[in-house]
Amino acid sequence: GRAGPAAVSFSAFKRYYGEEAWTWELTALAKARAVAGDPALAARVETAIDAVLAAPRDAGALARDIDAMRARLTAAKPGAGLWDVKYGPGGLTDVEFVVQYAQLRAGRRFDWRTAGEIGDPTTDFNELLSANDLLERVLSVARAATGGVVDAERAGLALQRRISEACDANSLEDAREAVARARRTVVGAYEATIGAAARGTVDPLTNDPA
């Protein structure tokens, strides 16, 4: 961050993430990987991260924290409609929330693209993966063409064809429905996991009261 130090000691890193870190910092930590530096230090850091993520957590409290983060993010970046596939309900940010919640509940980092690894009975990770891949393809086309969010209905014919191809669709209308369907899948996964636990129904990973 802007106010944080450029580097911290290993002991301070372990202490902060083990005792003081906020939930949003833990969700970010779930994505952390050592990518360079001394191999021995990298191994120690990886072990420390795994230990933090493995700590037991209250499913309801964790879900409520993430749900509150989502609400703040939505207020700040509500999304610019269906084709803004990153923000808004069912966007790629919601996919990240679902995966990070699953990792913190499972107590370990994992490659969520190997669907079903965590044994979550409420979420079809194959469907979530398919939805994520489609939204990422649309995002890539939009950024390559405009540098931001694409307004597909107002785009030129060549770009409309490219968007349709990214959605494995024969027309822009079919592409629109494919994106809408993908976003509904993501919203369903969010509500079945984070939403259910945040609202005090069940812990989706154990089926116990949240």
Short mmCIF file of N, CA and C in Angstrom, two decimals, residues 10 13 32-50 109:
data_model
loop_
_atom_site.label_atom_id
_atom_site.label_comp_id
_atom_site.label_asym_id
_atom_site.label_seq_id
_atom_site.Cartn_x
_atom_site.Cartn_y
_atom_site.Cartn_z
N PHE A 10 10.65 -11.20 8.29
CA PHE A 10 9.87 -12.44 8.22
C PHE A 10 9.05 -12.61 9.49
N PHE A 13 6.05 -10.35 9.36
CA PHE A 13 5.08 -10.89 8.39
C PHE A 13 4.23 -11.98 9.04
N ALA A 32 -1.26 -15.28 -2.83
CA ALA A 32 0.17 -14.98 -2.75
C ALA A 32 1.03 -16.20 -3.11
N ARG A 33 2.08 -15.94 -3.82
CA ARG A 33 3.06 -16.97 -4.18
C ARG A 33 4.46 -16.35 -4.14
N ALA A 34 5.44 -17.11 -3.69
CA ALA A 34 6.83 -16.66 -3.78
C ALA A 34 7.32 -16.94 -5.19
N VAL A 35 7.75 -15.90 -5.89
CA VAL A 35 8.11 -16.07 -7.30
C VAL A 35 9.59 -15.79 -7.58
N ALA A 36 10.31 -15.25 -6.61
CA ALA A 36 11.72 -14.96 -6.83
C ALA A 36 12.42 -14.84 -5.48
N GLY A 37 13.74 -14.90 -5.52
CA GLY A 37 14.51 -14.73 -4.30
C GLY A 37 15.15 -16.02 -3.83
N ASP A 38 15.69 -15.94 -2.63
CA ASP A 38 16.38 -17.08 -2.04
C ASP A 38 15.42 -18.26 -1.86
N PRO A 39 15.73 -19.44 -2.38
CA PRO A 39 14.80 -20.57 -2.30
C PRO A 39 14.43 -20.96 -0.87
N ALA A 40 15.40 -20.88 0.04
CA ALA A 40 15.10 -21.25 1.42
C ALA A 40 14.11 -20.27 2.05
N LEU A 41 14.32 -18.98 1.78
CA LEU A 41 13.39 -17.98 2.31
C LEU A 41 12.02 -18.13 1.66
N ALA A 42 12.01 -18.40 0.37
CA ALA A 42 10.73 -18.59 -0.32
C ALA A 42 9.95 -19.75 0.28
N ALA A 43 10.64 -20.82 0.61
CA ALA A 43 9.98 -21.98 1.22
C ALA A 43 9.42 -21.62 2.59
N ARG A 44 10.16 -20.82 3.37
CA ARG A 44 9.68 -20.40 4.68
C ARG A 44 8.44 -19.53 4.55
N VAL A 45 8.46 -18.64 3.57
CA VAL A 45 7.30 -17.76 3.35
C VAL A 45 6.08 -18.58 2.94
N GLU A 46 6.27 -19.52 2.03
CA GLU A 46 5.16 -20.37 1.59
C GLU A 46 4.58 -21.15 2.77
N THR A 47 5.45 -21.67 3.61
CA THR A 47 4.99 -22.42 4.78
C THR A 47 4.21 -21.53 5.72
N ALA A 48 4.69 -20.30 5.90
CA ALA A 48 4.01 -19.35 6.78
C ALA A 48 2.63 -19.00 6.23
N ILE A 49 2.55 -18.79 4.93
CA ILE A 49 1.25 -18.49 4.30
C ILE A 49 0.29 -19.65 4.50
N ASP A 50 0.77 -20.86 4.26
CA ASP A 50 -0.08 -22.04 4.43
C ASP A 50 -0.59 -22.16 5.86
N ARG A 109 -4.53 -23.23 0.10
CA ARG A 109 -4.57 -22.76 -1.28
C ARG A 109 -4.69 -23.96 -2.20
#
